[in-house]
Each structure stands twice: as C-alpha cells, then as structure tokens.
Amino acid sequence: MTDLAVPPASAATADREPRLKCVNPADGSAVADYPVAGADEVAAAVGRARAAAPAWQALGSDGRERCLLRWASHLVEHADELCDLVHAENGKPRDDAYLELVLALELIRWAAKNAGRELRPRRVRPGPLMANFAAHVEYRPLGVVGVIGPWNYPLYTPTGSGAFALAAGNTIVFKPSEYTTAVGVYWASAFAAANPDLPAGVLSVVTGYGETGAALCRADVDKIAFTGSTATGKKIMATCAERLTPVLLECGGKDALVVAEDADVTAAAKAAAWGGVGNSGQTCVGVERVYVVEPVRDKFLSALRAELSGVQGSASPDGAYGPMTMPSQVDVVRRHVADALEHGGTAVVGGLDSIRPPFIDPVVLVDTDESSLAVQEETFGPTLTVRTVRDVDEAVALANGTRYGLASTVFSRTRGVEIARRLRAGATSINAPLGFGAIPALPFGGVGESGIGRIHGAEGLREFVRPHAIARQRFAIPGPSLMSFDRPAAMMRLVKKLVARRHKF
Ligand code: NAD
C-alpha cells in the first residue's frame, strides 16, 4: 500500500536528517523510514484538514457512516498484511495483532452507526420562566482534531479517538508514535484507499518524534486527543494552554485486580496472568497489582504460577507475547523489580534474571512494600505484584492508593458490582479481564493522573463536538417584558411573589 496519507517531504524535511527509522524491536531490522515533519509541514497538514472539513461535514452522519464502514472493510480485506506489519514493527504476536484489529473494527463500526443518533439535536424544557420559548441543543463538530498516539496498541488507540472524531464530523491529523509509524501510516492510508473520492485532508498523518507532536499541539487545531504516558500528557496540556486548545488525555495506569474470598480463584489467576503479562505487560489497562484476601491467597498464587509456567517473551509470530517495543522501558522494568526486591518483595515467578533484552519473561513479586516503585509507578512490563490483604476493605483502600485511576478488575461471585463502585477508576471488569475495553459503547478513560476525558461510547463522541444551545421564542407575551427596560414595579412585585412560592422548600 502507498503512503497516501503522508504529506510529501518538502525540501526542508528532505534536508533534515536523520529520517525517522522504524525498526523491528525483536532484531533491530529496518521496517520503513519516514520524514520528520517540522512545524511548517504540520501546519500544512492541518491546513489541508481544515480545507477538507466542509466536504466531510456536508456528508452528514449517513455519508460519514458509509465512509467509515468502507474503511473497516478495507482493513479487514488487508488483515494479513496489516497484522504482519504490526508484528514486525510493534513485536506483538500475529494473533494479538489480529485481536487488536478486531477491537479497532468494532470501534469504527460503533462510532459510524451511532454518531447520528447520539449527536442528533436534543430538545430541552424551557422552564416556566421561558414557557413561550422552544429550546434545543445541537452538536457541532469541532473542526480539526489532532490525534497523538502511543505504540503499544497502534491500531486500537488512534481508532478509539480518531474514528469517533471522524464520525462526529471532524477531520483529523494523526501523529503516530515514532515506534509504530508504519502502522499509523497504514491505518490512515487504508482510509484514503477505501474512500478515493474524499479530499485528501480528511484523515492525514504527520510523522516524527515528540517535537512533531508538540508542533501539532501548537498548530491551528480545535482539540488534541492524546494517548500516551502521563509525563507527556502533562507537557501536552501545558503546550495546548498556549492557545487554549482543549485536550483529551488518555494516560498511564497502575491497575489493580481484587480477589475476594468468594472469587473463582482459578479464573482470577488466569485473568491476572493474561492481563498482567500479555502484550509483554505493555497495556495501559493491564493488571499491574493484585490484592488477594488471605484465605484464598495460597490457592491463587499456585494457580498463577501454573498459568505462567512456560509463558515467555519471544520473537515468534505465534508466541505468547513479544519483545519490549521501546528499548528504554527495559530499564524501567529492571529498576522496579530491583526496588521491589529491596523493599521486602519476594519473586515467586522469575526475577531480575528474567530480563534478557529485548525480552522480559514473567515476574511475580509477592508482598512488596506498598511504597515501592513496582506498586506506585507504571511498570509497563510483564510483571505483577501480589499483596495479601485481610479483607476486601483493605484491598479497596490499597487499590485506590496510587496517583493513577485508569481501570481495575474484581473477582467475586456475589459482590462484584459493590466492590467495583468503591474503586477509584474509570472502568472495572468483573470476573474476567479487560471486559470494558472490548465494549465500544462503554466510555474509556481515567481519573487522577490517568487522564482527562473519555473515548469510546456516546461520551467519546461528545468529546469531539461543541454543544450549540438554541432558544427560539415561539410567541411574544403581550405587555411589558422582564427582558427589557420597561419592567413596571408591579410586575417585579408579582414575579418576586411567584419566585418565593416556587422555591419554598
Ligand atoms: P509517550 O508519552 O512517550 O508518547 C506518546 C506520543 O506522544 C508519541 O507519539 C510521542 O511522539 C508523542 N510525544 C512525546 N513528547 C511529546 C510532546 N512534548 N508533545 C507532543 N507529543 C509528544 O507514550 P508511549 O511510550 O508511546 O506510550 C505508552 C504510554 O501510553 C503508557 O504510559 C500507557 O499507559 C499509555 N497508554 C494509555 C492508554 C489509555 O487509553 N489511557 C492507552 C495506551 C497507552
């Protein structure tokens, strides 16, 4: 597939070396290389997006639905090629790449099919004071949305914001992660290939590193939808403050899994193993911490050990999970494991020896001090901390004890929802791992340092529109008006009486 969506390199970018070189994280082999877009190229891409916006908006939600469904169809037709590319550039096994594609397709479909209904004009009651009015809210697209993405789910994450922004009538400029640029370019090129009659700027890509992302934040965009680390999210918010550009921030997490006494303990161990170690632990809503009540602790730990037996990172397209995609993350994982071992933790699966870059085999750390890095900071590797707690109350208190609040998991046969309600998180999956992430109608996003705003679902569509309030006078009330300079004193006395009666409680 050609790079339809990447702006041609100008003389300025051609001179600027080095180019962005995408490599296979398992063996360092070259995958592709791209120009590094500077502020001028970013501004030009945003200009093309703005020029394309009227045509995209004029299609209406039905027309946009057809374009989005054609995009999904094109991605499915090229699934093998795309999953090979995801495997090569991100490192995840091909089946995981396919699963990620399936989730992205469901997001596109949901956004396409529901935007018209969720964003249709909504009548509101005018209230007794304005009984002679009709009132309604219309939802207008923002214009151009800048999407900045990470590398860990290079299809699912830009789709979670991008497809919703498009369905809501915006055009978008996407800056993929420097670690998965080829996948990002493919994703956008597929949209153009599926919709050859659309103007080029509906969905375009600018390639580069953090500076290119910062240039997109400074450009003439109407919102930035960012997915990535909390540290970068803070920088993005600061940069966007320069122009008061609104931000949607989907940042990091330190998600906990709570195992209650009445849990299906084997299922909980399976969920902890896959939720913690799958995708090399590089999942924002992956399980990083487990709180298990004392009576079922031993059973849980032996089931977890059994579940992880033989599981390891590898370069195989059919392996359990792949290498660490971003080389520098290996040092973060090593630091966290070492710190945990120094702070009372015991490794019951793996240990420091499990770290053999670019792969890390599973590490399970038991009863590490709650203040240690492995418990408080996002590790983003195939590691789990497991702490024994007296009861669910203690589990909830500790689960809520970090600055993050992205998602969570609860295993309990009878108290799942009750426990979920007490967790400070944007989402909870009960009795299975990551359920919320595969239901496109559910909003997705965090609290605290996990971010601001929501993607997916109706809330995710509303992030990309501005409400326009419309009040229409249906008939004029004869005589003097409250909203004029000719309010007689008698009228005000009557109004005061009525107001006092209405609000007496
Ligand atoms: P990152 O923050 O390093 O980079 C994300 C993107 O931001 C990249 O495209 C990068 O080039 C760009 N960027 C870097 N500096 C920038 C700047 N100053 N201005 C503008 N853009 C800039 O994150 P990452 O390592 O790519 O991704 C991993 C992180 O993403 C983890 O913390 C993970 O939890 C988080 N994540 C969150 C979600 C979610 O939905 N909450 C989903 C996936 C990943």
Coordinates of C-alpha atoms and ligand atoms in Angstrom, one line a residue:
M1 CA 0.0 0.0 0.0
T2 CA 1.3 3.5 -0.8
D3 CA 1.7 6.2 1.8
L4 CA -1.2 8.2 0.5
A5 CA -1.8 9.9 3.8
V6 CA 1.7 11.1 4.5
P7 CA 2.4 14.6 3.2
P8 CA 5.2 14.6 0.6
A9 CA 8.6 15.6 2.1
S10 CA 9.4 19.2 1.3
A11 CA 12.9 20.5 0.6
A12 CA 13.0 21.4 4.3
T13 CA 12.3 17.9 5.5
A14 CA 14.4 16.2 2.9
D15 CA 17.4 18.2 4.2
R16 CA 16.7 17.4 7.8
E17 CA 18.5 14.1 8.7
P18 CA 18.2 11.7 10.2
R19 CA 14.8 10.4 9.0
L20 CA 12.6 8.5 11.4
K21 CA 13.7 4.9 11.0
C22 CA 11.2 2.3 12.1
V23 CA 12.8 -1.0 13.3
N24 CA 11.7 -4.4 14.4
P25 CA 12.1 -4.4 18.2
A26 CA 12.9 -8.1 18.2
D27 CA 16.0 -7.9 16.0
G28 CA 16.6 -4.3 15.1
S29 CA 15.9 -4.9 11.3
A30 CA 14.6 -2.0 9.3
V31 CA 10.8 -1.8 8.7
A32 CA 10.4 1.6 7.0
D33 CA 11.6 5.2 7.3
Y34 CA 9.7 8.5 7.1
P35 CA 10.3 12.2 7.0
V36 CA 10.4 14.1 10.3
A37 CA 7.7 16.7 10.0
G38 CA 8.6 20.2 11.3
A39 CA 6.2 23.0 12.3
D40 CA 5.7 24.0 8.6
E41 CA 4.7 20.5 7.4
V42 CA 2.4 20.1 10.4
A43 CA 0.7 23.5 9.7
A44 CA 0.3 22.5 6.1
A45 CA -1.3 19.2 7.1
V46 CA -3.7 21.0 9.5
G47 CA -4.5 23.4 6.7
R48 CA -5.4 20.5 4.4
A49 CA -7.6 19.0 7.1
R50 CA -9.4 22.4 7.6
A51 CA -9.9 22.7 3.9
A52 CA -11.4 19.2 3.8
A53 CA -13.7 19.7 6.8
P54 CA -16.7 21.3 4.9
A55 CA -16.9 18.4 2.4
W56 CA -16.7 15.9 5.3
Q57 CA -19.3 17.7 7.3
A58 CA -21.6 18.0 4.3
L59 CA -21.8 14.2 4.0
G60 CA -23.9 14.1 7.2
S61 CA -23.8 11.2 9.6
D62 CA -25.1 8.8 7.0
G63 CA -22.5 9.6 4.4
R64 CA -19.8 9.5 7.0
E65 CA -21.1 6.2 8.2
R66 CA -20.6 4.7 4.7
C67 CA -17.0 6.1 4.5
L68 CA -16.1 4.7 7.9
L69 CA -17.6 1.3 7.2
R70 CA -15.7 1.2 3.9
W71 CA -12.5 1.9 5.9
A72 CA -13.2 -1.0 8.2
S73 CA -14.0 -3.3 5.3
H74 CA -10.7 -2.3 3.6
L75 CA -8.8 -3.0 6.8
V76 CA -10.4 -6.5 7.1
E77 CA -9.5 -7.3 3.5
H78 CA -5.9 -6.5 4.2
A79 CA -5.8 -8.0 7.7
D80 CA -2.9 -10.4 6.9
E81 CA -0.7 -7.7 5.5
L82 CA -1.6 -5.3 8.4
C83 CA -1.1 -7.9 11.1
D84 CA 2.3 -8.8 9.7
L85 CA 3.2 -5.2 9.8
V86 CA 2.0 -4.8 13.4
H87 CA 4.1 -7.9 14.3
A88 CA 7.1 -6.6 12.6
E89 CA 7.0 -3.1 14.0
N90 CA 5.5 -3.4 17.4
G91 CA 6.6 -7.0 18.1
K92 CA 3.4 -8.5 19.3
P93 CA 2.4 -11.9 18.0
R94 CA 0.2 -12.0 14.9
D95 CA -2.9 -13.3 16.7
D96 CA -2.6 -10.4 19.2
A97 CA -2.3 -8.1 16.3
Y98 CA -5.5 -9.6 14.8
L99 CA -7.3 -9.3 18.1
E100 CA -6.3 -5.7 18.3
L101 CA -7.6 -5.1 14.7
V102 CA -10.9 -6.7 15.6
L103 CA -11.3 -4.3 18.6
A104 CA -10.5 -1.4 16.3
L105 CA -13.0 -2.5 13.7
E106 CA -15.7 -2.7 16.4
L107 CA -14.9 0.8 17.5
I108 CA -15.1 2.1 13.9
R109 CA -18.4 0.3 13.4
W110 CA -19.9 1.6 16.7
A111 CA -18.9 5.2 16.0
A112 CA -20.1 5.1 12.4
K113 CA -23.5 3.6 13.3
N114 CA -24.2 5.6 16.5
A115 CA -22.9 9.1 15.8
G116 CA -26.1 10.1 14.0
R117 CA -28.4 9.0 16.9
E118 CA -26.1 10.1 19.8
L119 CA -25.4 13.5 18.3
R120 CA -28.8 14.4 17.0
P121 CA -30.4 17.7 18.2
R122 CA -31.9 17.3 21.6
R123 CA -35.0 19.2 22.8
V124 CA -34.9 20.6 26.4
R125 CA -37.7 22.0 28.5
P126 CA -37.6 25.8 28.5
G127 CA -39.0 26.0 32.1
P128 CA -41.9 28.3 33.4
L129 CA -39.9 31.5 33.1
M130 CA -39.4 31.0 29.4
A131 CA -42.6 29.0 28.6
N132 CA -43.1 30.9 25.4
F133 CA -39.8 29.5 24.0
A134 CA -38.7 26.3 22.4
A135 CA -35.2 25.1 23.3
H136 CA -32.9 22.6 21.9
V137 CA -29.2 21.7 21.7
E138 CA -27.3 20.9 18.5
Y139 CA -23.9 19.2 18.5
R140 CA -21.4 20.7 16.0
P141 CA -18.1 19.2 15.0
L142 CA -15.1 21.0 16.5
G143 CA -13.3 21.2 13.1
V144 CA -9.8 19.7 13.0
V145 CA -8.7 17.3 15.7
G146 CA -5.0 16.4 16.3
V147 CA -4.6 12.8 17.4
I148 CA -1.3 11.8 19.0
G149 CA -0.8 8.1 19.7
P150 CA 1.4 5.6 21.5
W151 CA 3.0 2.4 20.2
N152 CA 1.5 -0.3 22.5
Y153 CA -1.8 -0.6 20.6
P154 CA -1.0 1.2 17.4
L155 CA -4.4 0.4 15.8
Y156 CA -6.8 0.4 18.8
T157 CA -5.6 3.6 20.4
P158 CA -5.8 6.0 17.4
T159 CA -9.1 4.4 16.4
G160 CA -10.6 5.0 19.9
S161 CA -10.3 8.7 19.4
G162 CA -9.9 9.1 15.6
A163 CA -12.9 7.1 14.5
F164 CA -15.1 8.9 17.0
A165 CA -13.7 12.3 16.0
L166 CA -14.4 11.5 12.3
A167 CA -17.9 10.1 13.0
A168 CA -18.7 13.3 14.8
G169 CA -17.8 15.3 11.7
N170 CA -14.2 16.4 12.3
T171 CA -11.2 15.9 10.1
I172 CA -8.1 14.6 11.8
V173 CA -4.3 14.9 11.6
F174 CA -2.6 11.9 13.3
K175 CA 0.9 11.8 14.7
P176 CA 1.7 8.2 15.4
S177 CA 4.3 7.0 17.9
E178 CA 7.8 7.1 16.5
Y179 CA 7.9 3.3 17.4
T180 CA 4.9 2.4 15.3
T181 CA 4.8 5.0 12.5
A182 CA 4.5 2.4 9.7
V183 CA 1.3 1.0 11.3
G184 CA -0.1 4.5 11.7
V185 CA 0.6 5.4 8.1
Y186 CA -1.0 2.1 7.0
W187 CA -4.1 2.8 9.2
A188 CA -4.6 6.3 7.6
S189 CA -3.7 5.1 4.1
A190 CA -6.4 2.5 4.4
F191 CA -9.0 5.2 5.0
A192 CA -7.8 7.1 1.8
A193 CA -7.7 3.9 -0.2
A194 CA -11.2 2.9 0.8
N195 CA -12.6 6.4 0.1
P196 CA -10.8 7.7 -3.1
D197 CA -13.4 10.3 -3.8
L198 CA -12.8 12.2 -0.5
P199 CA -10.5 15.2 -0.3
A200 CA -7.0 14.1 1.0
G201 CA -7.1 16.0 4.2
V202 CA -10.0 14.1 6.0
L203 CA -7.5 11.8 7.7
S204 CA -3.8 12.5 7.3
V205 CA -0.6 11.7 9.1
V206 CA 2.4 13.7 10.2
T207 CA 5.4 11.6 11.1
G208 CA 8.1 12.3 13.6
Y209 CA 9.1 12.4 17.2
G210 CA 7.8 14.3 20.2
E211 CA 8.7 17.6 18.6
T212 CA 6.3 16.9 15.7
G213 CA 3.6 16.1 18.3
A214 CA 4.4 19.4 20.1
A215 CA 4.1 21.2 16.7
L216 CA 0.7 19.6 16.3
C217 CA -0.3 20.9 19.7
R218 CA 0.8 24.4 18.7
A219 CA -0.9 24.3 15.3
D220 CA -4.4 25.6 14.4
V221 CA -6.3 22.5 15.7
D222 CA -9.5 22.6 17.6
K223 CA -8.6 19.8 20.0
I224 CA -5.8 17.4 20.8
A225 CA -6.7 13.8 21.6
F226 CA -3.6 12.3 23.2
T227 CA -2.9 8.8 24.2
G228 CA 0.4 8.1 25.9
S229 CA 2.3 8.5 29.2
T230 CA 1.2 10.8 32.0
A231 CA 4.5 12.7 31.8
T232 CA 3.9 13.5 28.1
G233 CA 0.2 14.2 28.8
K234 CA 1.3 17.0 31.2
K235 CA 3.6 18.5 28.6
I236 CA 0.8 18.4 26.0
M237 CA -1.6 20.1 28.4
A238 CA 1.0 22.9 29.0
T239 CA 1.6 23.3 25.3
C240 CA -2.1 23.4 24.4
A241 CA -2.6 26.0 27.1
E242 CA -0.7 28.5 25.0
R243 CA -3.7 28.6 22.5
L244 CA -6.3 27.4 25.0
T245 CA -6.7 24.3 22.8
P246 CA -8.8 21.7 24.6
V247 CA -7.2 18.4 25.4
L248 CA -8.4 14.8 25.8
L249 CA -5.7 12.9 27.7
E250 CA -5.6 9.1 27.9
C251 CA -2.6 8.4 30.0
G252 CA -0.9 5.8 32.1
G253 CA -2.3 3.4 34.8
K254 CA -1.4 1.1 37.6
D255 CA -4.4 -1.1 37.5
A256 CA -5.3 -3.3 40.4
L257 CA -7.1 -6.7 40.4
V258 CA -9.0 -7.5 43.6
V259 CA -9.6 -11.2 44.5
A260 CA -12.4 -11.6 47.1
E261 CA -13.0 -14.6 49.3
D262 CA -15.9 -15.8 47.1
A263 CA -13.9 -15.5 43.8
D264 CA -13.4 -18.2 41.3
V265 CA -9.7 -18.2 42.2
T266 CA -8.5 -20.1 39.2
A267 CA -10.3 -17.7 36.8
A268 CA -8.8 -14.8 38.8
A269 CA -5.3 -16.3 38.4
K270 CA -5.9 -16.8 34.6
A271 CA -7.0 -13.1 34.3
A272 CA -4.1 -11.8 36.3
A273 CA -1.6 -13.8 34.2
W274 CA -3.0 -12.7 30.8
G275 CA -4.0 -9.2 32.0
G276 CA -0.6 -8.6 33.5
V277 CA 1.8 -10.4 31.2
G278 CA 0.0 -10.4 27.8
N279 CA 1.4 -7.9 25.2
S280 CA 4.6 -8.0 27.3
G281 CA 2.7 -6.1 30.0
Q282 CA 2.6 -3.1 27.7
T283 CA -1.1 -2.5 28.2
C284 CA -2.4 0.8 29.7
V285 CA -5.3 -1.1 31.3
G286 CA -3.2 -4.2 32.0
V287 CA -3.1 -5.7 35.5
E288 CA -0.1 -4.4 37.4
R289 CA -1.1 -5.1 41.0
V290 CA -3.1 -7.9 42.7
Y291 CA -4.8 -7.7 46.1
V292 CA -5.9 -11.1 47.3
V293 CA -7.6 -11.9 50.5
E294 CA -5.7 -14.1 52.9
P295 CA -8.0 -17.2 52.9
V296 CA -7.5 -17.7 49.1
R297 CA -4.0 -16.4 48.7
D298 CA -2.1 -19.7 48.5
K299 CA -4.6 -21.2 46.1
F300 CA -4.4 -18.0 43.9
L301 CA -0.6 -18.0 43.9
S302 CA -0.3 -21.6 42.9
A303 CA -2.8 -21.2 40.1
L304 CA -1.0 -18.1 38.9
R305 CA 2.4 -19.9 38.9
A306 CA 0.8 -22.8 37.0
E307 CA -0.8 -20.4 34.5
L308 CA 2.6 -18.6 33.8
S309 CA 4.6 -21.8 33.6
G310 CA 6.2 -21.9 30.1
V311 CA 5.0 -18.4 29.2
Q312 CA 7.8 -16.2 27.9
G313 CA 8.6 -13.4 25.5
S314 CA 9.8 -14.4 22.1
A315 CA 10.2 -13.2 18.5
S316 CA 7.9 -15.9 17.2
P317 CA 4.8 -14.6 15.3
D318 CA 2.8 -17.3 17.2
G319 CA 4.4 -16.8 20.7
A320 CA 2.7 -15.9 23.9
Y321 CA 4.0 -12.3 23.7
G322 CA 6.8 -10.4 22.0
P323 CA 9.7 -8.2 22.9
M324 CA 9.6 -4.9 24.7
T325 CA 8.7 -2.5 21.9
M326 CA 10.5 0.5 23.4
P327 CA 14.1 -0.4 24.4
S328 CA 14.2 2.2 27.2
Q329 CA 11.3 0.5 29.0
V330 CA 13.5 -2.5 29.8
D331 CA 15.5 -0.3 32.3
V332 CA 12.3 0.9 33.9
V333 CA 11.2 -2.7 34.5
R334 CA 14.6 -3.6 35.8
R335 CA 14.6 -0.7 38.3
H336 CA 11.1 -1.6 39.5
V337 CA 11.9 -5.3 40.0
A338 CA 15.2 -4.4 41.8
D339 CA 13.4 -1.9 44.0
A340 CA 10.7 -4.3 44.9
L341 CA 13.2 -7.0 45.9
E342 CA 15.0 -4.4 48.1
H343 CA 11.7 -3.4 49.7
G344 CA 10.5 -6.7 51.1
G345 CA 9.3 -8.3 47.9
T346 CA 9.9 -12.0 47.0
A347 CA 9.9 -13.1 43.4
V348 CA 7.8 -16.3 43.2
V349 CA 8.0 -16.3 39.4
G350 CA 11.1 -15.1 37.6
G351 CA 13.3 -12.3 39.0
L352 CA 16.0 -10.0 37.7
D353 CA 17.3 -12.9 35.5
S354 CA 14.0 -12.8 33.6
I355 CA 15.2 -9.5 32.0
R356 CA 17.0 -10.5 28.8
P357 CA 16.5 -7.6 26.4
P358 CA 14.6 -7.2 24.2
F359 CA 12.5 -9.8 26.0
I360 CA 11.4 -10.0 29.6
D361 CA 9.9 -13.2 31.0
P362 CA 7.1 -13.0 33.6
V363 CA 8.0 -11.8 37.1
V364 CA 5.6 -12.1 40.0
L365 CA 6.6 -10.2 43.2
V366 CA 4.8 -11.0 46.4
D367 CA 4.2 -8.7 49.4
T368 CA 6.4 -5.9 48.2
D369 CA 6.2 -2.7 50.3
E370 CA 3.3 -0.6 49.1
S371 CA 5.6 2.5 48.7
S372 CA 7.9 0.7 46.3
L373 CA 8.2 1.7 42.6
A374 CA 6.7 -1.6 41.4
V375 CA 3.5 -0.7 43.4
Q376 CA 3.3 3.0 42.9
E377 CA 4.6 3.7 39.3
E378 CA 3.5 2.3 36.0
T379 CA 5.9 -0.5 35.2
F380 CA 4.6 -1.4 31.7
G381 CA 6.3 -4.8 31.6
P382 CA 5.3 -8.4 32.2
T383 CA 5.4 -8.1 35.9
L384 CA 2.8 -8.4 38.7
T385 CA 2.9 -7.5 42.4
V386 CA 0.7 -9.6 44.6
R387 CA -0.2 -8.5 48.1
T388 CA -2.1 -10.4 50.7
V389 CA -4.8 -8.4 52.4
R390 CA -7.1 -9.1 55.4
D391 CA -10.3 -8.3 53.6
V392 CA -11.9 -6.5 50.7
D393 CA -11.9 -3.2 52.6
E394 CA -8.1 -3.3 52.8
A395 CA -7.9 -4.4 49.1
V396 CA -10.0 -1.4 48.1
A397 CA -8.0 1.1 50.2
L398 CA -4.7 -0.2 48.7
A399 CA -6.1 -0.4 45.2
N400 CA -7.1 3.3 45.4
G401 CA -3.6 4.2 46.8
T402 CA -1.8 5.4 43.7
R403 CA -2.0 8.7 41.8
Y404 CA -3.4 6.8 38.8
G405 CA -7.0 5.7 38.3
L406 CA -7.4 4.1 34.8
A407 CA -9.1 0.7 35.2
S408 CA -9.5 -2.2 37.5
T409 CA -10.6 -5.8 37.8
V410 CA -12.7 -7.5 40.5
F411 CA -13.2 -11.2 41.1
S412 CA -16.1 -12.0 43.4
R413 CA -19.1 -14.3 42.8
T414 CA -21.6 -12.1 44.7
R415 CA -20.1 -8.7 45.4
G416 CA -18.5 -7.7 42.1
V417 CA -20.5 -4.5 41.4
E418 CA -20.5 -3.4 45.1
I419 CA -16.6 -3.7 45.1
A420 CA -16.4 -2.0 41.7
R421 CA -18.3 1.0 42.9
R422 CA -15.7 1.6 45.6
L423 CA -12.7 1.7 43.2
R424 CA -11.4 5.0 42.0
A425 CA -11.0 4.1 38.3
G426 CA -12.6 4.9 35.0
A427 CA -13.6 1.3 34.4
T428 CA -13.9 -2.1 36.1
S429 CA -14.1 -5.5 34.6
I430 CA -15.8 -8.1 36.9
N431 CA -14.9 -11.8 36.8
A432 CA -13.0 -11.5 33.5
P433 CA -10.0 -9.5 32.3
L434 CA -10.4 -6.1 30.4
G435 CA -14.1 -6.6 29.5
F436 CA -14.8 -2.9 29.3
G437 CA -12.1 -2.4 26.6
A438 CA -13.9 -4.6 24.1
I439 CA -17.4 -3.0 24.5
P440 CA -17.4 0.1 22.2
A441 CA -20.5 1.6 23.8
L442 CA -18.7 1.9 27.2
P443 CA -16.7 5.1 27.8
F444 CA -13.0 4.6 28.3
G445 CA -10.6 6.8 30.2
G446 CA -9.2 7.5 33.7
V447 CA -9.2 9.7 36.7
G448 CA -6.3 11.4 38.5
E449 CA -3.0 11.1 36.6
S450 CA -4.6 8.6 34.2
G451 CA -6.1 11.4 32.2
I452 CA -8.9 13.7 31.4
G453 CA -12.0 12.9 29.3
R454 CA -13.3 9.8 27.6
I455 CA -13.0 8.0 24.4
H456 CA -15.5 5.3 23.1
G457 CA -19.2 5.3 23.5
A458 CA -21.6 8.3 23.5
E459 CA -19.2 10.1 25.8
G460 CA -16.4 9.5 23.4
L461 CA -18.4 11.1 20.5
R462 CA -19.4 14.1 22.7
E463 CA -15.7 14.8 23.3
F464 CA -15.5 15.9 19.6
V465 CA -18.4 18.2 19.4
R466 CA -19.4 21.5 20.9
P467 CA -22.9 21.9 22.1
H468 CA -24.8 24.8 20.5
A469 CA -27.7 26.0 22.6
I470 CA -30.7 27.4 20.6
A471 CA -33.6 29.2 22.2
R472 CA -36.4 30.2 19.9
Q473 CA -39.3 32.5 21.0
R474 CA -42.5 30.8 19.8
F475 CA -44.7 33.7 20.6
A476 CA -44.4 37.1 22.3
I477 CA -46.2 37.6 25.6
P478 CA -48.3 40.7 25.3
G479 CA -47.4 43.6 27.6
P480 CA -44.1 44.6 29.3
S481 CA -41.3 42.1 29.2
L482 CA -38.9 41.1 32.0
M483 CA -36.1 41.2 29.5
S484 CA -36.4 44.8 28.6
F485 CA -36.1 48.3 30.1
D486 CA -39.8 48.7 30.6
R487 CA -40.3 46.5 33.6
P488 CA -43.0 48.1 35.8
A489 CA -42.6 47.8 39.6
A490 CA -45.9 45.9 39.9
M491 CA -44.6 43.3 37.5
M492 CA -41.4 42.8 39.6
R493 CA -43.6 42.5 42.8
L494 CA -45.6 39.8 41.2
V495 CA -42.5 38.0 39.9
K496 CA -41.0 38.1 43.4
K497 CA -44.1 36.5 44.9
L498 CA -44.2 33.7 42.3
V499 CA -40.5 33.0 42.8
A500 CA -40.8 32.9 46.6
R501 CA -43.7 30.4 46.2
R502 CA -41.9 28.2 43.6
H503 CA -38.6 27.9 45.6
K504 CA -40.1 27.5 49.1
F505 CA -39.0 24.1 50.2
Ligands
NAD1 P1 4.7 8.7 25.2 O1 4.0 9.6 26.1 O2 6.2 8.5 25.3 O3 4.4 9.1 23.7 C1 3.1 9.1 23.2 C2 3.1 10.1 21.9 O4 3.4 11.4 22.3 C3 4.1 9.7 20.9 O5 3.5 9.8 19.6 C4 5.2 10.7 21.1 O6 6.0 11.0 19.9 C5 4.4 11.9 21.5 N1 5.1 13.0 22.2 C6 6.2 12.8 23.0 N2 6.5 14.0 23.5 C7 5.6 14.9 23.1 C8 5.4 16.3 23.3 N3 6.2 17.0 24.1 N4 4.4 16.9 22.7 C9 3.6 16.2 21.9 N5 3.7 14.9 21.7 C10 4.7 14.3 22.3 O7 3.9 7.3 25.4 P2 4.3 5.9 24.8 O8 5.5 5.4 25.4 O9 4.2 6.0 23.3 O10 3.0 5.0 25.2 C11 3.0 4.3 26.5 C12 2.1 5.1 27.4 O11 0.8 5.3 26.9 C13 1.9 4.3 28.7 O12 2.0 5.2 29.8 C14 0.5 3.8 28.6 O13 -0.1 3.6 29.8 C15 -0.2 4.9 27.9 N6 -1.4 4.5 27.2 C16 -2.6 4.9 27.7 C17 -3.7 4.5 27.1 C18 -5.1 5.0 27.6 O14 -6.1 4.8 26.9 N7 -5.2 5.6 28.8 C19 -3.7 3.6 26.0 C20 -2.4 3.2 25.6 C21 -1.3 3.6 26.2

